[in-house]
Amino acid sequence: MKKLKKILKRMFLYLAIVIAALFLSYLAFVNFYPSFGGDVSQERKAQYQTSEQFSDGKFVNTKAGVPADASFSEMLSIARKMLFQKIENGRPKSDLKVQEIDSAEVATYNGGARLIWFGHSALLLQMDGKNILIDPMFGNVAAPHHWFGTSRFNKELPITIDKLPKIDAVLISHDHYDHLDYGSIKLLKSKIESYIVPLGVGVHLEAWGIDSDQITELDWWDEVIFKNIKLACTPAQHFSGRKFSNSQSTLWSSWVISSESANLYFSGDGGYGTHFKDIGEKYGPFDLALLECGQYNKMWPDIHMFPEETAQAGVDVKAEVIMPIHWGAFKLALHSWTDPIERVIKKSKELNIPVIAPEIGASIQINSHQKSNTNWWLF
C-alpha cells in the first residue's frame, strides 16, 4: 500500500509539473507572440466611461445577455463538433479560382465608385479617387497561428499585398482574427495613411508599430469626414477579444461610407437586431449593403446572422442591392460552404431585394446594379 501511495504521489507530481509547464507556455505564447495584439490600459478604460456601450470595464451590446456565456460543457461540445464533426461540402473540393487584379489598372483607377471582394469580409473600395480597405484579412488562416486554423479556400489572392495601391484609409469592424490580421497589417503598413476603428481597437495597431497619430477611434454613432467621405461608426450585435483575458475589451461596429458618388453600408459581424432599422432610418437608403452571411449556427444565434436574416437586414437598412460577405474564404462554422449564398438568394427573392455575388477579385460598379453572370460557386 505504501508503495502504491508513493507511485500515485509521484504521478500526481509529474502531472502537476506538466500542467504547470503547459500553463506557463500558454502565458509566454500569449504575452510574447505579436499576433495577440495589445491590451487596453486602465487609462484608456477611464476614457471609455463616457461611452453608452461601456459598462463595468467592458463593452456591451444593446441587447442584454449577448453574447451568452457558454458553460464549460457547451464549449466542449462546440469544440468537439468543430474538430471532429464531418461537414458535407464543408469546403470546396479544389482551390477556388479567383479573378486576377491588374495592379497598374487598380493603381490608376479614377472612375465611379467600385468594390473588389477578396473573400470573407475583406474589400477594397475605390471611391472619389480614394482607396479604402475594409477588414483586410489576407492571411491564409484566421487564427493567431497557422497551427490553430484551417487554410483559406483559395491559395492565391487576386493581387499580392505588395502590388496594392497606396491606401488612404483602413476601416476595421472589430478585433477578431478573421477581420484584423497581424500579418496583413504588418505587410500593409507602408501603404496606409490612416486607420479608422471602433473604440479600443487601436491598442492592437499600436502594439504592431502603428503610430497613434494615424489611428482614429470612434464610438457608435460617431462620424468623421475623411477626405470628403463621411464615415459613420454604427451599431452591431457581436463581441470582441483576441485571447481569453481580454474579451469585450474593444468595441465592435458596422460602418456607413458615404459621399456624393455612393452611399454604402458594411455590417461587420453580428446577429440580427433592431439596429438595422435604426441605421436605415438615419443613413439610408443605401446604394449597396455589404451584409454578413456565413459562419452561423443555432448554438450562437445572437452573434451571427442566418442567411434569411441577412436578407431581412437588407430590407431594414433600406438597401437597393445587397452583397453577402463573411463567406467564401474560411470554414469557421458547421454549414456547407455554399449554404450561405444559396439560402440568402432564395430569401432575397421572397423579399424582392436584389443580390449580387461577385467572384473573388471581380470589380463591382456600385451604381450599375451589376449582377453575377454565373453561379460561380457551383463550378
CSV table of C-alpha atoms in Angstrom, one decimal:
chain,number,residue,atom,x,y,z
A,1,MET,CA,0.0,0.0,0.0
A,2,LYS,CA,2.8,2.4,0.9
A,3,LYS,CA,4.5,1.6,-2.4
A,4,LEU,CA,1.2,2.3,-4.3
A,5,LYS,CA,0.8,5.7,-2.5
A,6,LYS,CA,4.3,6.6,-3.4
A,7,ILE,CA,3.7,5.8,-7.0
A,8,LEU,CA,0.5,7.8,-7.1
A,9,LYS,CA,2.1,10.7,-5.3
A,10,ARG,CA,4.9,10.7,-7.9
A,11,MET,CA,2.3,10.5,-10.8
A,12,PHE,CA,0.4,13.5,-9.4
A,13,LEU,CA,3.6,15.4,-9.1
A,14,TYR,CA,4.5,14.7,-12.7
A,15,LEU,CA,1.0,15.7,-13.8
A,16,ALA,CA,1.2,18.9,-11.8
A,17,ILE,CA,4.6,19.7,-13.5
A,18,VAL,CA,3.1,19.0,-17.0
A,19,ILE,CA,0.1,21.2,-16.3
A,20,ALA,CA,2.2,24.0,-14.9
A,21,ALA,CA,4.6,23.8,-17.9
A,22,LEU,CA,1.7,23.9,-20.3
A,23,PHE,CA,0.2,26.9,-18.5
A,24,LEU,CA,3.5,28.8,-18.4
A,25,SER,CA,4.0,28.0,-22.1
A,26,TYR,CA,0.5,29.4,-22.8
A,27,LEU,CA,1.3,32.6,-20.9
A,28,ALA,CA,4.6,33.0,-22.7
A,29,PHE,CA,2.9,32.4,-26.1
A,30,VAL,CA,0.1,34.9,-25.4
A,31,ASN,CA,2.3,37.6,-23.9
A,32,PHE,CA,5.1,37.5,-26.4
A,33,TYR,CA,3.6,36.3,-29.7
A,34,PRO,CA,2.7,39.5,-31.5
A,35,SER,CA,-0.4,38.3,-33.2
A,36,PHE,CA,-2.4,38.5,-30.0
A,37,GLY,CA,-2.1,42.3,-30.1
A,38,GLY,CA,-2.2,44.7,-27.2
A,39,ASP,CA,-4.3,45.2,-24.1
A,40,VAL,CA,-6.5,48.1,-23.1
A,41,SER,CA,-4.9,50.1,-20.3
A,42,GLN,CA,-6.7,51.4,-17.2
A,43,GLU,CA,-6.1,54.9,-18.6
A,44,ARG,CA,-7.9,54.0,-21.8
A,45,LYS,CA,-10.7,52.3,-19.9
A,46,ALA,CA,-11.2,55.5,-18.0
A,47,GLN,CA,-11.6,57.4,-21.3
A,48,TYR,CA,-14.3,54.9,-22.4
A,49,GLN,CA,-16.5,55.6,-19.4
A,50,THR,CA,-18.4,58.2,-21.4
A,51,SER,CA,-19.5,55.5,-23.9
A,52,GLU,CA,-23.0,54.1,-23.5
A,53,GLN,CA,-21.6,50.8,-24.7
A,54,PHE,CA,-19.0,50.6,-21.9
A,55,SER,CA,-20.1,49.1,-18.6
A,56,ASP,CA,-18.1,47.6,-15.7
A,57,GLY,CA,-14.9,47.7,-17.6
A,58,LYS,CA,-16.2,46.0,-20.8
A,59,PHE,CA,-18.1,46.9,-23.9
A,60,VAL,CA,-21.7,45.6,-24.1
A,61,ASN,CA,-24.4,45.1,-26.7
A,62,THR,CA,-27.7,46.9,-26.6
A,63,LYS,CA,-29.5,43.6,-26.2
A,64,ALA,CA,-28.8,42.3,-22.7
A,65,GLY,CA,-27.1,38.9,-22.3
A,66,VAL,CA,-25.4,38.9,-25.7
A,67,PRO,CA,-23.1,37.2,-26.1
A,68,ALA,CA,-24.3,34.5,-23.8
A,69,ASP,CA,-21.7,33.0,-21.5
A,70,ALA,CA,-21.3,29.3,-22.6
A,71,SER,CA,-20.9,26.7,-20.0
A,72,PHE,CA,-17.8,24.5,-19.9
A,73,SER,CA,-19.8,21.6,-21.3
A,74,GLU,CA,-21.2,23.8,-24.1
A,75,MET,CA,-17.7,25.0,-25.0
A,76,LEU,CA,-16.5,21.4,-25.1
A,77,SER,CA,-19.5,20.4,-27.3
A,78,ILE,CA,-18.7,23.3,-29.8
A,79,ALA,CA,-15.0,22.4,-29.9
A,80,ARG,CA,-15.7,18.7,-30.4
A,81,LYS,CA,-18.1,19.4,-33.3
A,82,MET,CA,-15.7,21.9,-34.9
A,83,LEU,CA,-12.8,19.5,-34.7
A,84,PHE,CA,-14.4,16.1,-35.4
A,85,GLN,CA,-17.8,16.5,-37.0
A,86,LYS,CA,-17.7,15.9,-40.7
A,87,ILE,CA,-19.4,18.6,-42.7
A,88,GLU,CA,-20.6,17.6,-46.1
A,89,ASN,CA,-19.3,20.1,-48.7
A,90,GLY,CA,-17.6,22.0,-45.8
A,91,ARG,CA,-15.1,23.5,-48.2
A,92,PRO,CA,-14.6,23.5,-51.9
A,93,LYS,CA,-13.4,20.2,-53.5
A,94,SER,CA,-10.5,22.2,-55.0
A,95,ASP,CA,-8.9,25.6,-54.5
A,96,LEU,CA,-11.3,28.4,-55.6
A,97,LYS,CA,-10.3,30.2,-58.8
A,98,VAL,CA,-10.1,34.0,-58.4
A,99,GLN,CA,-10.1,36.8,-60.9
A,100,GLU,CA,-6.6,38.3,-61.1
A,101,ILE,CA,-6.4,42.0,-60.5
A,102,ASP,CA,-4.2,44.2,-62.7
A,103,SER,CA,-2.0,46.2,-60.4
A,104,ALA,CA,-1.5,49.1,-62.8
A,105,GLU,CA,-5.2,49.4,-63.5
A,106,VAL,CA,-6.2,49.4,-59.9
A,107,ALA,CA,-3.5,51.9,-59.0
A,108,THR,CA,-4.6,54.4,-61.7
A,109,TYR,CA,-8.4,53.9,-61.4
A,110,ASN,CA,-10.4,57.1,-61.1
A,111,GLY,CA,-13.9,56.1,-62.3
A,112,GLY,CA,-17.1,55.6,-60.4
A,113,ALA,CA,-17.3,54.1,-57.0
A,114,ARG,CA,-16.5,50.4,-57.1
A,115,LEU,CA,-15.6,47.4,-54.9
A,116,ILE,CA,-13.3,44.5,-55.2
A,117,TRP,CA,-14.0,41.5,-52.9
A,118,PHE,CA,-11.2,39.3,-51.5
A,119,GLY,CA,-13.4,36.7,-49.9
A,120,HIS,CA,-14.8,36.7,-46.4
A,121,SER,CA,-15.2,40.4,-45.3
A,122,ALA,CA,-12.1,41.9,-46.9
A,123,LEU,CA,-12.8,44.5,-49.6
A,124,LEU,CA,-11.1,47.3,-51.5
A,125,LEU,CA,-13.4,50.3,-52.0
A,126,GLN,CA,-12.4,52.9,-54.7
A,127,MET,CA,-14.5,56.0,-54.3
A,128,ASP,CA,-13.9,59.6,-55.3
A,129,GLY,CA,-10.3,58.9,-56.1
A,130,LYS,CA,-9.6,57.4,-52.7
A,131,ASN,CA,-8.7,53.8,-51.8
A,132,ILE,CA,-10.3,52.4,-48.6
A,133,LEU,CA,-9.6,48.9,-47.4
A,134,ILE,CA,-12.2,47.2,-45.3
A,135,ASP,CA,-11.3,44.4,-42.8
A,136,PRO,CA,-8.2,43.5,-44.8
A,137,MET,CA,-7.7,39.9,-43.8
A,138,PHE,CA,-5.3,38.5,-46.4
A,139,GLY,CA,-3.7,35.7,-44.3
A,140,ASN,CA,-4.1,32.0,-45.0
A,141,VAL,CA,-5.5,31.1,-41.6
A,142,ALA,CA,-8.0,33.0,-39.4
A,143,ALA,CA,-6.2,32.3,-36.2
A,144,PRO,CA,-3.2,33.6,-34.1
A,145,HIS,CA,-1.0,30.9,-35.6
A,146,HIS,CA,-1.3,28.6,-38.6
A,147,TRP,CA,-1.4,25.6,-36.2
A,148,PHE,CA,-4.8,26.7,-34.9
A,149,GLY,CA,-6.9,27.0,-38.1
A,150,THR,CA,-7.8,25.6,-41.5
A,151,SER,CA,-6.5,27.2,-44.6
A,152,ARG,CA,-8.2,29.7,-46.9
A,153,PHE,CA,-10.3,28.2,-49.8
A,154,ASN,CA,-8.1,29.9,-52.4
A,155,LYS,CA,-4.3,29.6,-52.3
A,156,GLU,CA,-3.7,32.7,-54.4
A,157,LEU,CA,-5.1,36.1,-53.8
A,158,PRO,CA,-6.4,38.2,-56.7
A,159,ILE,CA,-3.4,40.6,-56.0
A,160,THR,CA,-0.5,40.4,-53.7
A,161,ILE,CA,-0.2,42.9,-50.9
A,162,ASP,CA,2.9,44.4,-52.3
A,163,LYS,CA,1.1,45.3,-55.6
A,164,LEU,CA,-1.9,47.0,-53.9
A,165,PRO,CA,-2.0,50.8,-54.5
A,166,LYS,CA,-1.5,53.3,-51.7
A,167,ILE,CA,-4.3,53.1,-49.2
A,168,ASP,CA,-5.9,56.3,-47.9
A,169,ALA,CA,-7.7,54.6,-45.0
A,170,VAL,CA,-8.3,51.2,-43.5
A,171,LEU,CA,-11.7,50.5,-41.8
A,172,ILE,CA,-11.9,47.8,-39.2
A,173,SER,CA,-15.1,46.4,-37.8
A,174,HIS,CA,-13.7,44.5,-34.7
A,175,ASP,CA,-10.6,42.7,-33.5
A,176,HIS,CA,-11.3,39.1,-34.3
A,177,TYR,CA,-8.7,37.2,-36.3
A,178,ASP,CA,-10.8,36.9,-39.4
A,179,HIS,CA,-11.1,40.7,-39.6
A,180,LEU,CA,-8.0,42.1,-38.0
A,181,ASP,CA,-4.9,40.1,-39.2
A,182,TYR,CA,-1.5,40.8,-37.8
A,183,GLY,CA,0.4,39.6,-40.8
A,184,SER,CA,-1.7,41.6,-43.2
A,185,ILE,CA,-1.4,44.8,-41.2
A,186,LYS,CA,2.4,44.4,-41.0
A,187,LEU,CA,2.7,43.9,-44.8
A,188,LEU,CA,0.3,46.8,-45.5
A,189,LYS,CA,1.9,49.2,-43.0
A,190,SER,CA,4.0,51.2,-45.5
A,191,LYS,CA,1.0,51.7,-47.8
A,192,ILE,CA,-1.6,53.0,-45.3
A,193,GLU,CA,-2.2,56.6,-44.4
A,194,SER,CA,-4.9,56.3,-41.7
A,195,TYR,CA,-6.8,53.7,-39.7
A,196,ILE,CA,-10.4,54.3,-38.6
A,197,VAL,CA,-11.6,51.8,-36.0
A,198,PRO,CA,-14.1,51.3,-33.1
A,199,LEU,CA,-13.1,52.2,-29.6
A,200,GLY,CA,-10.1,50.2,-28.2
A,201,VAL,CA,-9.1,48.5,-31.5
A,202,GLY,CA,-6.2,51.0,-31.7
A,203,VAL,CA,-4.3,49.1,-28.9
A,204,HIS,CA,-3.6,46.2,-31.3
A,205,LEU,CA,-2.4,48.5,-34.1
A,206,GLU,CA,-0.1,50.4,-31.7
A,207,ALA,CA,1.3,47.1,-30.4
A,208,TRP,CA,2.2,46.3,-34.0
A,209,GLY,CA,4.1,49.6,-34.5
A,210,ILE,CA,1.4,51.8,-36.0
A,211,ASP,CA,1.7,55.5,-34.9
A,212,SER,CA,-1.2,56.6,-32.7
A,213,ASP,CA,-1.5,59.7,-34.8
A,214,GLN,CA,-2.6,57.6,-37.7
A,215,ILE,CA,-5.4,56.0,-35.7
A,216,THR,CA,-8.9,57.4,-35.2
A,217,GLU,CA,-11.2,55.5,-32.7
A,218,LEU,CA,-14.9,56.1,-32.9
A,219,ASP,CA,-17.9,55.1,-30.8
A,220,TRP,CA,-21.3,54.1,-32.2
A,221,TRP,CA,-23.0,57.0,-34.0
A,222,ASP,CA,-19.8,59.0,-34.2
A,223,GLU,CA,-19.0,60.4,-37.6
A,224,VAL,CA,-15.8,61.7,-39.2
A,225,ILE,CA,-15.3,63.4,-42.6
A,226,PHE,CA,-12.2,61.8,-44.2
A,227,LYS,CA,-11.2,63.5,-47.5
A,228,ASN,CA,-14.8,64.4,-48.3
A,229,ILE,CA,-16.1,60.9,-47.5
A,230,LYS,CA,-18.3,60.6,-44.5
A,231,LEU,CA,-17.6,57.6,-42.3
A,232,ALA,CA,-20.1,56.7,-39.5
A,233,CYS,CA,-19.4,54.1,-36.9
A,234,THR,CA,-22.7,52.3,-36.4
A,235,PRO,CA,-24.0,49.6,-34.1
A,236,ALA,CA,-23.6,45.8,-34.4
A,237,GLN,CA,-24.5,42.9,-32.2
A,238,HIS,CA,-21.3,41.0,-31.7
A,239,PHE,CA,-18.3,40.7,-29.3
A,240,SER,CA,-14.6,41.1,-29.3
A,241,GLY,CA,-11.3,39.7,-27.9
A,242,ARG,CA,-8.1,38.1,-29.2
A,243,LYS,CA,-7.4,36.0,-26.1
A,244,PHE,CA,-9.2,34.6,-23.0
A,245,SER,CA,-8.2,37.6,-20.8
A,246,ASN,CA,-9.4,40.5,-22.9
A,247,SER,CA,-12.9,39.6,-24.2
A,248,GLN,CA,-15.2,42.6,-24.8
A,249,SER,CA,-12.3,45.0,-24.1
A,250,THR,CA,-12.7,46.6,-27.5
A,251,LEU,CA,-15.8,47.8,-29.4
A,252,TRP,CA,-17.3,46.2,-32.5
A,253,SER,CA,-19.2,48.1,-35.2
A,254,SER,CA,-20.7,48.3,-38.6
A,255,TRP,CA,-19.9,51.2,-40.9
A,256,VAL,CA,-21.6,53.7,-43.2
A,257,ILE,CA,-19.5,55.1,-46.0
A,258,SER,CA,-21.0,58.0,-47.9
A,259,SER,CA,-20.0,60.5,-50.5
A,260,GLU,CA,-21.6,62.3,-53.4
A,261,SER,CA,-21.0,59.3,-55.6
A,262,ALA,CA,-22.4,56.5,-53.4
A,263,ASN,CA,-23.9,55.6,-50.1
A,264,LEU,CA,-22.7,52.2,-48.7
A,265,TYR,CA,-23.3,50.1,-45.6
A,266,PHE,CA,-20.9,47.5,-44.2
A,267,SER,CA,-22.4,45.3,-41.5
A,268,GLY,CA,-19.2,43.9,-40.0
A,269,ASP,CA,-20.1,40.8,-37.9
A,270,GLY,CA,-23.2,40.4,-35.7
A,271,GLY,CA,-26.6,38.9,-35.1
A,272,TYR,CA,-29.9,40.3,-36.4
A,273,GLY,CA,-31.4,43.1,-34.3
A,274,THR,CA,-33.4,46.4,-34.3
A,275,HIS,CA,-30.2,48.3,-35.0
A,276,PHE,CA,-30.5,47.7,-38.7
A,277,LYS,CA,-33.8,49.6,-38.9
A,278,ASP,CA,-32.2,52.4,-36.8
A,279,ILE,CA,-29.3,52.6,-39.2
A,280,GLY,CA,-31.6,52.6,-42.2
A,281,GLU,CA,-33.7,55.4,-40.8
A,282,LYS,CA,-30.7,57.6,-40.0
A,283,TYR,CA,-28.5,56.9,-43.0
A,284,GLY,CA,-30.5,55.1,-45.7
A,285,PRO,CA,-31.4,54.4,-48.3
A,286,PHE,CA,-28.1,52.7,-49.4
A,287,ASP,CA,-27.0,52.0,-52.9
A,288,LEU,CA,-25.4,48.8,-51.7
A,289,ALA,CA,-25.3,47.0,-48.3
A,290,LEU,CA,-22.5,44.6,-47.6
A,291,LEU,CA,-24.0,42.1,-45.2
A,292,GLU,CA,-22.6,39.3,-43.1
A,293,CYS,CA,-23.8,35.9,-44.3
A,294,GLY,CA,-21.8,32.9,-43.1
A,295,GLN,CA,-20.4,31.2,-40.0
A,296,TYR,CA,-23.8,30.9,-38.3
A,297,ASN,CA,-25.1,28.1,-36.1
A,298,LYS,CA,-28.1,27.6,-33.7
A,299,MET,CA,-25.5,27.5,-30.9
A,300,TRP,CA,-24.6,31.1,-31.4
A,301,PRO,CA,-27.8,32.7,-33.0
A,302,ASP,CA,-27.3,36.2,-31.5
A,303,ILE,CA,-23.8,36.9,-32.7
A,304,HIS,CA,-24.0,35.8,-36.4
A,305,MET,CA,-27.0,36.1,-38.7
A,306,PHE,CA,-28.6,33.3,-40.6
A,307,PRO,CA,-28.9,33.9,-44.3
A,308,GLU,CA,-32.6,34.6,-44.1
A,309,GLU,CA,-31.9,37.3,-41.5
A,310,THR,CA,-29.2,38.7,-43.8
A,311,ALA,CA,-31.8,39.3,-46.5
A,312,GLN,CA,-34.2,40.9,-44.0
A,313,ALA,CA,-31.4,43.1,-42.7
A,314,GLY,CA,-31.0,44.4,-46.3
A,315,VAL,CA,-34.7,45.4,-46.2
A,316,ASP,CA,-34.3,47.0,-42.8
A,317,VAL,CA,-31.4,49.3,-43.8
A,318,LYS,CA,-33.2,50.3,-46.9
A,319,ALA,CA,-30.6,48.8,-49.4
A,320,GLU,CA,-31.3,48.9,-53.1
A,321,VAL,CA,-29.0,45.9,-53.5
A,322,ILE,CA,-27.3,43.6,-51.0
A,323,MET,CA,-24.0,41.7,-51.3
A,324,PRO,CA,-23.4,38.8,-48.9
A,325,ILE,CA,-20.0,38.8,-47.3
A,326,HIS,CA,-18.3,36.7,-44.5
A,327,TRP,CA,-18.4,33.6,-46.7
A,328,GLY,CA,-16.3,32.1,-49.5
A,329,ALA,CA,-12.9,32.0,-47.7
A,330,PHE,CA,-12.8,30.1,-44.4
A,331,LYS,CA,-14.6,27.2,-42.7
A,332,LEU,CA,-15.5,28.7,-39.3
A,333,ALA,CA,-18.8,27.0,-38.7
A,334,LEU,CA,-20.7,23.7,-39.3
A,335,HIS,CA,-22.6,24.5,-42.5
A,336,SER,CA,-21.5,23.7,-46.1
A,337,TRP,CA,-19.5,26.4,-47.8
A,338,THR,CA,-22.3,27.2,-50.3
A,339,ASP,CA,-25.2,27.1,-47.8
A,340,PRO,CA,-24.9,30.9,-47.1
A,341,ILE,CA,-25.2,32.1,-50.7
A,342,GLU,CA,-27.9,29.6,-51.7
A,343,ARG,CA,-30.1,30.5,-48.7
A,344,VAL,CA,-29.7,34.2,-48.9
A,345,ILE,CA,-30.6,34.3,-52.7
A,346,LYS,CA,-33.7,32.2,-52.0
A,347,LYS,CA,-34.9,34.5,-49.2
A,348,SER,CA,-34.0,37.7,-51.1
A,349,LYS,CA,-36.2,36.6,-54.0
A,350,GLU,CA,-39.1,36.3,-51.5
A,351,LEU,CA,-38.4,39.8,-50.1
A,352,ASN,CA,-37.8,41.2,-53.6
A,353,ILE,CA,-34.4,42.6,-52.9
A,354,PRO,CA,-31.6,42.2,-55.5
A,355,VAL,CA,-28.4,40.3,-54.6
A,356,ILE,CA,-25.0,40.5,-56.2
A,357,ALA,CA,-22.5,37.7,-55.6
A,358,PRO,CA,-19.2,38.5,-57.4
A,359,GLU,CA,-16.3,36.2,-57.9
A,360,ILE,CA,-13.3,36.8,-55.7
A,361,GLY,CA,-11.3,39.5,-57.4
A,362,ALA,CA,-14.1,40.8,-59.6
A,363,SER,CA,-14.7,44.6,-59.6
A,364,ILE,CA,-18.3,45.7,-58.9
A,365,GLN,CA,-19.5,49.1,-60.1
A,366,ILE,CA,-21.7,50.2,-57.2
A,367,ASN,CA,-24.4,52.2,-59.0
A,368,SER,CA,-24.7,49.9,-62.1
A,369,HIS,CA,-26.8,47.2,-60.3
A,370,GLN,CA,-24.3,44.7,-61.8
A,371,LYS,CA,-25.3,41.1,-61.2
A,372,SER,CA,-23.2,38.0,-61.2
A,373,ASN,CA,-23.2,36.4,-64.6
A,374,THR,CA,-22.9,32.8,-63.3
A,375,ASN,CA,-23.4,30.9,-60.1
A,376,TRP,CA,-19.6,30.6,-59.9
A,377,TRP,CA,-19.7,28.6,-56.6
A,378,LEU,CA,-21.3,25.7,-58.4
A,379,PHE,CA,-18.4,25.1,-60.8
